[in-house]
Amino acid sequence: MPLVRYRKVVILGYRAVGKTSLAHQFVEGKFMDCYDPTVESTYSKMVMVGKDEFHLQLVDTAGQDEYTILPHSFIIGIHGYVLVYSVTSLRSFQVVKTLHNKLYESRGKTRMPVVLVGNKADLSLESREVKTDEGKKLAESWGAIFLESSAKESQVTQGIFTKIIEEIDRVDNSYGREHNCLLMHCAVILPPGPAALAAAACGSRGRWTRTIQLCAVGEPPWSPARAGGARPGPGKEAALRGPIRPRQGCFPRWKEQGAPTPSPWAEHPWPHQHLGLASARRQPGCRRVWGGLHAAGAPRPWAHSAAVPCMAYLHPGRLITANYPIMLLAERHKELHAGKGVQGPGWVQGGLWGSLGPRGQVCAPPWGPCPGLGMGLWQRCPGTRGPRRSGCEPSARGGCGEGDAGAPGMQHPGDRSQALPEAAGPGVPAPRPAPRSPPALSWPPAGWCGSACTRGPRACTRGPRTRLGRGGGERPGVGARCQERGRVVLGPR
Ligand SMILES: Nc1nc2c(ncn2[C@@H]2O[C@H](COP(=O)(O)OP(=O)(O)OP(=O)(O)O)[C@@H](O)[C@H]2O)c(=O)[nH]1
C-alpha cells in the first residue's frame, strides 16, 4: 500500500484577497461569490502529486495585516505556506511581505516552503495595483514559487496546492541534496523522571537503509542535576558544560528501513538525564554526524515519554542544520500511552544539539530554547558557505569550549568511523575512511554562529504582559506558557 504523507499548509494574507475562495475552489471545486470574513477553518483533501498521495490539510486563516501576531499554531507543525495577495490591492502586497518576514523570523530563519499567490488575476487591468513582475521578483527574493491565480479557475487553483506540496519536498531535501547529505528524521524520546532534558535519536528517511547507533552517552550540557537546579545563562554556561561522559554504553545497533519509529526505544528504562544520540555516517563529506533534538517537558509532573520527529540536515562533518517544523507527535504520544495516565508532551526544544568537532570530539553547542518555537538553530554566518546567508549573529555563547575540545571521553564510544568504515546497508558500499580534519584552534569555527534564541521571549505571542527572566523586562504578548518555559530553561539574555 502506498504511503500517504501528511502535509499541513497555512494560507495567509490580507483580508478579502481570496484565501477562502482559493481553499474552497480547491476542495469543493466551486467559486464563492460572496464575502464572509473567515475566523479560521480547516480543509482536508487527498492529493496525488506524481505517484505520491498526500493528505493535505489546509488552514484558512482570518485575514492578517502588518500588525498581526502570528500564533504558534501557524508555525509549529506547519509544513508550508500559501501567501496570498490580491493583484488589485497594493496594501495586500505589502502585508504579504510583512507576513513572510514574520514567518521567517518565527521559524528560526530557516528555509520555508512558500508559494506566493497573486490572486484575482481575472479582474480587469485597470483595477490592477500589483504588476506580475513585482510578484515574481518578491517570490524570487524569498526563493519561493510565484503564481498568479483566479479563484474562479479550478485548474490554476489546483496548481497552487500541488506546487506547495512539491515545494515542501523540495525545500526539505534541497539542502541535503546540495551537500550530498542525508535528510535525517529524528525522534526524541522523553525519558521518565523529573529531568528537563531528554534523549534524541536519529533515524533515516525513506529508502535509506543503514545502521544507526543509538547511544546514551551522558548527560546533556545542562540538567537540573548538573546545574543544581539553576538555569543556564551566559555566565554560567561554561561551568555547566562539561565533557559528555559515556555513561550507559550503546544500545544495540538498530537497522532501520523506512520511516523511523520510536518503538524500539519507547519502553527503554532510560535513567533520566541521559542523552541519546544517533551516530550516522554517510557519503564522503557527510559521514559522521551527531544530531538530534532536545526535548523538555512541562516543569512537572514530568513523567512521560514521547516521540517527536524533526528533520535535521546533516552538514558535512561538523554541524547540523535543522529544518523544521518540529511536529509534536501528540497523536503518537496518545497512542503510546493510551490509558496509562501519562501527561502529554510539554514542549520541544529542537535543533542542533551535538555535533562532531574537528577532532572527533562531541561538541555541545550552546543551546537554549527560542521561546516561540522551542528550538535553537545554528546557522552559518553571512559570507560563508552554508544554509543561510543572513540573519546570524555572532555566537556569544560559544560551542565546545576550549576545555571540551578533544577532552577524554568526548569521542562517541561507538563511533569507529575513522578506523573501520562500515557498509551502510546491503548493497551499499562502505564509505571510504575520511581523512582526519586538522585540529581547530577554536570552536565554533570562524563563520559559524548561533542564532538561536536571539529573539528572546518576543516570540511568544499570547497572554498578558509578563516579566521574564533577568534583563528580560516587560514584553508585550508574553504568555503564561512562556513564563513556564522561562522557569525551565531560559537564562537571562
Ligand atoms: N474576481 C475575483 N474575485 C475573487 C477571487 N477570489 C476571491 N474573490 C472574491 O473576493 C471576496 C473575498 O474573498 P474571500 O475568499 O472571502 O477572501 P479571504 O481572503 O478569505 O477574506 P478574509 O476571510 O476576510 O481574510 C469574495 O467576494 C470573493 O468572491 C478571484 O480570484 N477573482
Coordinates of C-alpha atoms and ligand atoms in Angstrom, one line a residue:
M1 CA 0.0 0.0 0.0
P2 CA 1.5 3.4 -0.9
L3 CA 2.4 5.6 2.0
V4 CA 0.1 8.6 2.4
R5 CA 2.0 11.6 3.5
Y6 CA 0.5 14.3 5.6
R7 CA 1.1 17.9 4.9
K8 CA -0.3 20.9 6.7
V9 CA -0.3 24.2 4.9
V10 CA -1.5 27.6 6.2
I11 CA -3.0 30.2 3.8
L12 CA -2.1 33.7 4.9
G13 CA -2.8 37.1 3.5
Y14 CA -4.6 40.3 3.9
R15 CA -8.4 40.5 4.2
A16 CA -10.6 39.6 1.3
V17 CA -7.7 38.7 -1.0
G18 CA -9.4 35.3 -1.8
K19 CA -7.9 32.9 0.7
T20 CA -11.2 31.2 1.4
S21 CA -12.2 31.3 -2.2
L22 CA -9.0 29.5 -3.2
A23 CA -9.3 26.9 -0.5
H24 CA -13.0 26.4 -1.3
Q25 CA -12.3 26.1 -5.0
F26 CA -9.6 23.6 -4.4
V27 CA -11.5 21.4 -2.0
E28 CA -15.1 21.8 -3.3
G29 CA -14.4 22.8 -6.9
K30 CA -16.7 25.8 -6.6
F31 CA -16.2 29.6 -6.6
M32 CA -17.9 31.6 -3.9
D33 CA -19.1 34.9 -5.0
C34 CA -20.0 36.1 -1.5
Y35 CA -17.6 37.5 1.0
D36 CA -17.9 36.2 4.5
P37 CA -14.8 37.1 6.6
T38 CA -13.1 33.9 7.9
V39 CA -12.3 33.3 11.5
E40 CA -10.4 30.1 10.8
S41 CA -11.3 26.9 9.1
T42 CA -9.5 23.8 8.1
Y43 CA -10.0 21.9 4.9
S44 CA -8.7 18.4 4.1
K45 CA -8.1 16.8 0.8
M46 CA -6.2 13.8 -0.5
V47 CA -4.0 14.9 -3.4
M48 CA -1.9 12.9 -5.8
V49 CA 1.3 14.5 -6.7
G50 CA 3.2 12.3 -9.2
K51 CA 2.9 8.9 -7.8
D52 CA 2.6 10.0 -4.2
E53 CA -0.6 10.5 -2.3
F54 CA -0.8 13.3 0.2
H55 CA -3.2 14.1 2.9
L56 CA -3.3 17.9 2.6
Q57 CA -4.7 19.9 5.5
L58 CA -5.3 23.5 4.7
V59 CA -5.7 26.1 7.3
D60 CA -7.7 29.0 6.1
T61 CA -7.0 32.0 8.3
A62 CA -8.7 35.2 9.2
G63 CA -7.1 38.0 7.1
Q64 CA -3.9 39.5 8.6
D65 CA -2.4 42.9 8.4
E66 CA 1.0 44.3 9.3
Y67 CA 0.3 44.2 13.0
T68 CA -0.9 40.7 13.3
I69 CA 1.0 38.5 15.6
L70 CA 1.2 35.0 14.2
P71 CA 0.3 32.4 16.7
H72 CA 2.3 29.3 17.4
S73 CA -0.1 27.2 15.6
F74 CA 0.9 28.9 12.3
I75 CA 4.5 27.9 12.9
I76 CA 4.8 24.6 14.7
G77 CA 3.7 21.6 12.8
I78 CA 3.2 23.6 9.6
H79 CA 4.9 22.3 6.5
G80 CA 4.4 25.1 4.1
Y81 CA 2.6 28.4 3.4
V82 CA 0.5 29.8 0.7
L83 CA 0.8 33.6 0.9
V84 CA -1.9 35.3 -0.9
Y85 CA -2.3 38.9 -2.1
S86 CA -4.8 40.4 -4.5
V87 CA -3.3 41.9 -7.6
T88 CA -5.9 44.7 -7.2
S89 CA -4.6 45.7 -3.8
L90 CA -1.2 47.2 -3.2
R91 CA -1.8 47.0 0.5
S92 CA -2.3 43.3 0.4
F93 CA 1.0 43.0 -1.4
Q94 CA 2.7 45.0 1.4
V95 CA 1.1 42.8 4.0
V96 CA 2.3 39.7 2.4
K97 CA 5.9 40.9 2.7
T98 CA 5.4 41.6 6.4
L99 CA 3.9 38.2 6.9
H100 CA 6.8 36.5 5.2
N101 CA 9.2 38.3 7.4
K102 CA 7.4 37.4 10.5
L103 CA 7.2 33.7 9.5
Y104 CA 10.8 33.7 8.6
E105 CA 11.8 35.1 12.0
S106 CA 9.5 32.9 13.9
R107 CA 10.7 29.8 12.2
G108 CA 14.2 30.4 13.3
K109 CA 15.2 31.9 9.9
T110 CA 15.2 28.6 8.2
R111 CA 14.1 28.0 4.7
M112 CA 10.4 27.5 4.4
P113 CA 8.3 26.3 1.6
V114 CA 6.2 29.2 0.3
V115 CA 4.0 29.7 -2.7
L116 CA 3.2 33.4 -3.3
V117 CA -0.1 33.8 -5.0
G118 CA -1.3 37.0 -6.7
N119 CA -5.0 36.3 -6.7
K120 CA -7.9 37.9 -8.6
A121 CA -5.9 38.0 -11.8
D122 CA -9.1 37.7 -13.7
L123 CA -10.1 41.2 -12.8
S124 CA -9.6 44.0 -15.4
L125 CA -6.2 45.6 -16.0
E126 CA -7.5 48.9 -14.8
S127 CA -8.1 47.6 -11.4
R128 CA -4.6 46.1 -11.1
E129 CA -2.3 47.6 -8.5
V130 CA 0.4 45.0 -8.5
K131 CA 2.2 44.0 -11.6
T132 CA 3.1 40.4 -12.3
D133 CA 6.8 41.2 -12.4
E134 CA 6.6 42.7 -8.9
G135 CA 5.1 39.5 -7.5
K136 CA 7.7 37.4 -9.4
K137 CA 10.6 39.5 -8.0
L138 CA 9.3 39.2 -4.5
A139 CA 8.9 35.5 -4.7
E140 CA 12.4 35.2 -6.2
S141 CA 13.9 37.2 -3.3
W142 CA 12.3 34.6 -1.0
G143 CA 13.3 31.7 -3.0
A144 CA 9.6 30.9 -3.3
I145 CA 7.3 29.9 -6.1
F146 CA 5.1 32.5 -7.6
L147 CA 1.8 32.1 -9.3
E148 CA -1.0 34.4 -10.4
S149 CA -4.4 33.0 -10.0
S150 CA -8.1 33.4 -10.0
A151 CA -10.1 31.5 -7.5
K152 CA -12.7 31.3 -10.3
E153 CA -10.5 28.9 -12.2
S154 CA -10.3 25.4 -10.8
Q155 CA -7.1 24.3 -12.6
V156 CA -5.0 27.3 -11.6
T157 CA -6.1 26.8 -8.0
Q158 CA -5.3 23.1 -8.0
G159 CA -1.8 24.2 -9.3
I160 CA -1.2 26.3 -6.2
F161 CA -1.7 23.5 -3.8
T162 CA 0.2 21.0 -5.9
K163 CA 3.0 23.4 -6.0
I164 CA 3.1 23.9 -2.3
I165 CA 3.3 20.1 -1.8
E166 CA 6.2 19.9 -4.3
E167 CA 7.8 22.9 -2.7
I168 CA 7.7 21.3 0.7
D169 CA 9.5 18.3 -0.6
R170 CA 12.0 20.5 -2.5
V171 CA 12.9 22.7 0.5
D172 CA 13.1 19.7 2.8
N173 CA 15.5 18.0 0.6
S174 CA 17.4 20.7 -1.2
Y175 CA 20.0 21.3 1.4
G176 CA 20.8 17.7 1.8
R177 CA 20.9 17.2 -1.9
E178 CA 23.2 20.2 -2.5
H179 CA 25.6 18.9 0.0
N180 CA 25.2 15.3 -0.8
C181 CA 24.0 14.8 2.7
L182 CA 21.1 13.0 4.2
L183 CA 18.0 14.3 5.5
M184 CA 17.5 12.8 8.8
H185 CA 14.4 12.3 10.7
C186 CA 14.9 12.4 14.4
A187 CA 12.8 11.1 17.1
V188 CA 13.1 12.2 20.6
I189 CA 12.4 10.1 23.5
L190 CA 11.5 12.0 26.6
P191 CA 12.5 9.8 29.4
P192 CA 10.5 9.4 32.5
G193 CA 11.6 11.2 35.6
P194 CA 11.9 14.8 36.7
A195 CA 14.6 15.7 34.2
A196 CA 14.1 18.7 32.0
L197 CA 16.0 17.2 29.2
A198 CA 15.7 14.2 27.0
A199 CA 17.1 11.9 24.5
A200 CA 17.4 12.1 20.9
A201 CA 18.0 9.6 18.2
C202 CA 18.0 9.9 14.6
G203 CA 16.6 7.6 12.1
S204 CA 16.7 7.9 8.4
R205 CA 14.2 8.7 5.9
G206 CA 12.6 6.7 3.2
R207 CA 14.7 4.3 1.4
W208 CA 17.8 4.8 3.4
T209 CA 19.0 1.7 5.0
R210 CA 21.8 1.9 7.3
T211 CA 22.8 1.1 10.8
I212 CA 22.0 3.6 13.3
Q213 CA 23.7 3.5 16.6
L214 CA 21.8 4.8 19.3
C215 CA 23.7 5.6 22.4
A216 CA 23.1 7.1 25.7
V217 CA 26.3 9.0 26.0
G218 CA 25.8 11.1 29.0
E219 CA 24.2 14.0 30.5
P220 CA 23.0 16.9 28.4
P221 CA 25.0 20.1 28.8
W222 CA 22.6 21.3 31.2
S223 CA 20.4 19.4 33.5
P224 CA 19.0 20.1 36.9
A225 CA 21.4 17.7 38.4
R226 CA 24.4 19.4 37.0
A227 CA 23.2 22.9 37.5
G228 CA 21.9 22.3 40.9
G229 CA 18.6 23.5 39.6
A230 CA 20.0 26.6 38.2
R231 CA 19.3 27.7 34.7
P232 CA 22.0 28.2 32.1
G233 CA 22.9 31.7 31.3
P234 CA 25.8 33.4 29.6
G235 CA 27.9 33.5 32.7
K236 CA 27.1 30.0 33.9
E237 CA 27.1 28.1 30.7
A238 CA 30.8 27.3 30.6
A239 CA 30.7 25.9 34.0
L240 CA 27.7 23.8 33.3
R241 CA 29.0 22.5 30.0
G242 CA 31.4 19.7 30.7
P243 CA 32.6 16.8 28.7
I244 CA 29.9 14.4 27.7
R245 CA 30.7 11.3 29.6
P246 CA 29.8 7.9 28.2
R247 CA 27.6 6.5 30.9
Q248 CA 25.5 3.9 29.6
G249 CA 27.1 2.4 26.6
C250 CA 25.3 1.9 23.4
F251 CA 22.0 0.5 22.6
P252 CA 22.1 -2.5 20.3
R253 CA 22.5 -1.5 16.7
W254 CA 19.3 -0.9 15.1
K255 CA 19.0 -1.4 11.4
E256 CA 16.3 0.8 10.1
Q257 CA 14.4 0.7 7.0
G258 CA 11.8 3.3 6.1
A259 CA 10.4 5.8 8.4
P260 CA 11.8 5.9 11.9
T261 CA 9.8 4.5 14.6
P262 CA 10.4 5.2 18.2
S263 CA 9.1 1.9 19.3
P264 CA 12.4 0.2 19.9
W265 CA 13.3 2.7 22.5
A266 CA 9.9 3.7 23.8
E267 CA 9.9 1.3 26.6
H268 CA 13.6 1.5 27.4
P269 CA 14.2 2.3 31.0
W270 CA 16.3 5.3 30.4
P271 CA 17.5 6.9 33.5
H272 CA 16.6 10.5 33.2
Q273 CA 19.1 13.0 32.1
H274 CA 20.7 10.6 29.7
L275 CA 21.1 11.7 26.3
G276 CA 20.7 9.5 23.2
L277 CA 22.4 10.4 20.1
A278 CA 22.5 8.8 16.8
S279 CA 25.7 8.4 15.1
A280 CA 25.5 8.3 11.4
R281 CA 28.0 8.1 8.7
R282 CA 27.3 8.6 5.1
Q283 CA 28.9 9.7 1.8
P284 CA 32.2 11.4 1.9
G285 CA 31.7 14.7 3.5
C286 CA 28.6 13.7 5.3
R287 CA 29.9 10.7 7.0
R288 CA 29.8 11.4 10.6
V289 CA 27.2 13.4 12.3
W290 CA 25.6 13.7 15.5
G291 CA 22.3 15.0 15.7
G292 CA 19.1 15.2 17.5
L293 CA 16.8 17.2 19.4
H294 CA 16.5 18.2 22.9
A295 CA 13.1 17.9 24.4
A296 CA 11.8 19.2 27.6
G297 CA 8.6 18.7 29.2
A298 CA 6.3 20.7 31.3
P299 CA 8.1 21.5 34.5
R300 CA 6.2 18.9 36.3
P301 CA 4.9 16.4 36.6
W302 CA 7.4 15.2 34.1
A303 CA 6.6 11.7 33.8
H304 CA 6.1 10.8 30.3
S305 CA 7.9 9.7 27.3
A306 CA 7.1 10.9 23.9
A307 CA 8.4 10.8 20.4
V308 CA 9.0 14.0 18.5
P309 CA 10.2 13.8 14.9
C310 CA 12.1 16.5 13.4
M311 CA 14.1 16.8 10.3
A312 CA 17.7 17.6 10.5
Y313 CA 20.1 18.1 7.7
L314 CA 23.4 16.6 8.3
H315 CA 26.1 19.0 7.5
P316 CA 29.4 17.6 6.4
G317 CA 31.5 16.7 9.3
R318 CA 30.6 19.2 11.9
L319 CA 27.4 20.8 12.3
I320 CA 23.8 20.0 11.5
T321 CA 21.3 22.4 10.5
A322 CA 17.9 21.5 11.5
N323 CA 15.0 22.2 9.4
Y324 CA 11.6 22.5 11.0
P325 CA 8.8 22.4 11.6
I326 CA 9.1 20.2 14.6
M327 CA 5.9 18.4 15.0
L328 CA 4.7 17.4 18.3
L329 CA 3.6 14.0 17.9
A330 CA 0.7 14.3 20.2
E331 CA -1.2 11.6 18.4
R332 CA 1.7 9.2 18.6
H333 CA 2.1 10.1 22.2
K334 CA -1.5 9.3 22.9
E335 CA -1.2 6.1 21.1
L336 CA 1.9 5.1 23.1
H337 CA 0.4 6.0 26.4
A338 CA -3.3 5.5 25.9
G339 CA -4.9 4.7 29.2
K340 CA -1.6 4.9 31.1
G341 CA -2.3 8.2 32.8
V342 CA 0.6 9.8 31.1
Q343 CA 0.8 13.5 30.5
G344 CA 1.1 15.0 27.1
P345 CA 4.4 16.3 25.8
G346 CA 5.3 19.6 27.2
W347 CA 7.3 21.3 24.6
V348 CA 10.2 20.5 22.5
Q349 CA 13.5 22.2 22.0
G350 CA 14.7 21.2 18.7
G351 CA 17.7 21.9 16.8
L352 CA 21.3 21.1 16.9
W353 CA 22.4 19.5 20.0
G354 CA 25.6 17.8 19.4
S355 CA 28.0 17.7 16.6
L356 CA 31.2 16.2 15.9
G357 CA 34.1 18.5 16.4
P358 CA 37.1 18.9 14.2
R359 CA 39.0 16.4 16.2
G360 CA 36.3 13.9 16.5
Q361 CA 35.1 15.2 19.8
V362 CA 31.5 15.7 20.6
C363 CA 30.6 19.3 20.8
A364 CA 27.8 20.6 22.7
P365 CA 26.9 23.9 21.1
P366 CA 25.2 26.5 23.1
W367 CA 21.6 25.9 23.3
G368 CA 18.6 27.3 24.7
P369 CA 15.1 27.4 23.7
C370 CA 13.7 30.0 21.4
P371 CA 10.6 30.6 23.3
G372 CA 8.4 31.0 20.3
L373 CA 9.3 27.7 18.8
G374 CA 11.1 26.0 21.5
M375 CA 14.1 25.4 19.3
G376 CA 17.5 26.5 18.7
L377 CA 19.2 26.5 15.5
W378 CA 22.7 27.0 14.4
Q379 CA 23.3 28.7 11.1
R380 CA 26.2 29.8 9.1
C381 CA 27.1 33.4 9.1
P382 CA 26.9 35.6 6.1
G383 CA 29.8 35.3 3.7
T384 CA 30.4 31.6 4.4
R385 CA 29.0 28.7 2.5
G386 CA 26.1 27.4 4.4
P387 CA 22.4 27.1 4.6
R388 CA 21.8 30.7 5.5
R389 CA 23.4 33.8 4.4
S390 CA 21.9 36.3 6.6
G391 CA 20.4 36.9 10.0
C392 CA 23.1 35.3 12.0
E393 CA 24.6 36.9 15.0
P394 CA 28.0 36.1 16.3
S395 CA 27.8 33.4 18.9
A396 CA 28.0 34.9 22.3
R397 CA 27.7 31.5 23.9
G398 CA 30.5 29.5 22.4
G399 CA 30.3 26.0 21.1
C400 CA 32.6 23.4 22.6
G401 CA 34.6 25.4 25.0
E402 CA 38.3 25.1 24.9
G403 CA 38.2 22.7 27.7
D404 CA 35.9 20.5 25.8
A405 CA 37.9 20.2 22.7
G406 CA 39.4 16.8 22.5
A407 CA 38.7 16.1 26.1
P408 CA 38.9 12.4 27.0
G409 CA 35.6 10.8 26.7
M410 CA 34.4 13.1 24.1
Q411 CA 34.7 10.5 21.4
H412 CA 31.5 8.7 20.9
P413 CA 32.0 5.3 22.4
G414 CA 30.6 3.5 19.5
D415 CA 31.9 5.7 16.7
R416 CA 34.6 3.9 14.9
S417 CA 34.2 5.6 11.6
Q418 CA 37.7 6.7 11.4
A419 CA 39.0 3.3 12.0
L420 CA 36.6 1.0 10.4
P421 CA 34.2 2.1 7.7
E422 CA 31.1 0.1 7.5
A423 CA 28.6 -0.6 4.8
A424 CA 25.5 1.5 5.1
G425 CA 23.4 -1.5 4.3
P426 CA 23.0 -4.4 2.0
G427 CA 24.4 -3.5 -1.4
V428 CA 25.6 -0.1 -0.3
P429 CA 29.3 0.2 -0.5
A430 CA 31.2 1.2 2.6
P431 CA 32.2 4.8 2.7
R432 CA 35.9 5.4 2.5
P433 CA 37.5 6.4 5.7
A434 CA 37.7 10.1 5.9
P435 CA 40.9 12.0 6.4
R436 CA 41.2 13.4 9.8
S437 CA 40.4 17.1 10.0
P438 CA 43.2 19.3 11.1
P439 CA 42.8 20.4 14.7
A440 CA 40.9 23.5 15.1
L441 CA 42.1 26.3 17.2
S442 CA 38.7 27.4 18.3
W443 CA 35.2 26.2 18.3
P444 CA 32.9 27.0 16.8
P445 CA 35.0 27.6 13.7
A446 CA 35.0 31.1 12.3
G447 CA 31.9 31.7 10.3
W448 CA 29.6 29.7 12.5
C449 CA 27.3 31.3 14.8
G450 CA 24.4 30.5 16.9
S451 CA 21.3 32.4 16.0
A452 CA 19.3 30.5 18.5
C453 CA 17.3 32.4 20.9
T454 CA 18.5 35.8 20.0
R455 CA 14.9 36.8 19.7
G456 CA 14.2 36.3 23.3
P457 CA 10.7 35.9 24.6
R458 CA 9.3 38.1 21.9
A459 CA 8.4 35.1 20.0
C460 CA 5.7 34.2 22.5
T461 CA 2.6 35.6 21.2
R462 CA -0.3 35.3 23.6
G463 CA -1.1 36.3 27.0
P464 CA -0.7 39.3 29.3
R465 CA 2.5 41.3 29.7
T466 CA 4.8 39.3 31.8
R467 CA 8.1 39.8 33.3
L468 CA 10.5 37.2 32.0
G469 CA 13.9 36.5 33.5
R470 CA 16.7 38.8 34.4
G471 CA 17.0 41.5 31.8
G472 CA 14.0 40.2 30.1
G473 CA 12.0 43.2 31.0
E474 CA 8.4 43.5 30.3
R475 CA 7.5 42.5 26.9
P476 CA 4.1 42.6 25.2
G477 CA 2.4 39.5 24.4
V478 CA 4.3 37.1 26.6
G479 CA 2.0 34.5 28.0
A480 CA 1.9 32.1 30.8
R481 CA 3.3 29.4 28.7
C482 CA 6.4 31.4 28.0
Q483 CA 6.8 32.1 31.6
E484 CA 6.7 28.4 32.3
R485 CA 9.4 27.8 29.7
G486 CA 11.3 30.6 31.2
R487 CA 11.4 28.8 34.5
V488 CA 12.6 25.6 33.0
V489 CA 15.4 26.6 30.8
L490 CA 15.5 30.3 29.9
G491 CA 18.5 32.1 31.1
P492 CA 18.9 35.8 31.2
R493 CA 19.6 37.2 27.8
Ligands
LIG1 N1 -13.0 38.2 -9.3 C1 -12.5 37.5 -8.3 N2 -13.0 37.6 -7.1 C2 -12.5 36.9 -6.1 C3 -11.4 36.0 -6.3 N3 -11.1 35.4 -5.1 C4 -12.0 35.9 -4.2 N4 -12.8 36.8 -4.8 C5 -13.8 37.5 -4.1 O1 -13.2 38.3 -3.1 C6 -14.0 38.3 -2.0 C7 -13.2 37.9 -0.8 O2 -12.9 36.5 -0.9 P1 -12.6 35.6 0.3 O3 -12.2 34.3 -0.3 O4 -13.6 35.6 1.3 O5 -11.3 36.3 0.9 P2 -10.5 36.0 2.2 O6 -9.1 36.4 1.9 O7 -10.7 34.6 2.6 O8 -11.1 37.0 3.2 P3 -10.9 37.0 4.8 O9 -11.6 35.8 5.3 O10 -11.5 38.3 5.3 O11 -9.5 37.0 5.1 C8 -15.2 37.4 -2.2 O12 -16.3 38.2 -2.6 C9 -14.8 36.6 -3.4 O13 -15.9 36.2 -4.2 C10 -10.9 35.9 -7.6 O14 -9.9 35.2 -7.9 N5 -11.4 36.7 -8.6

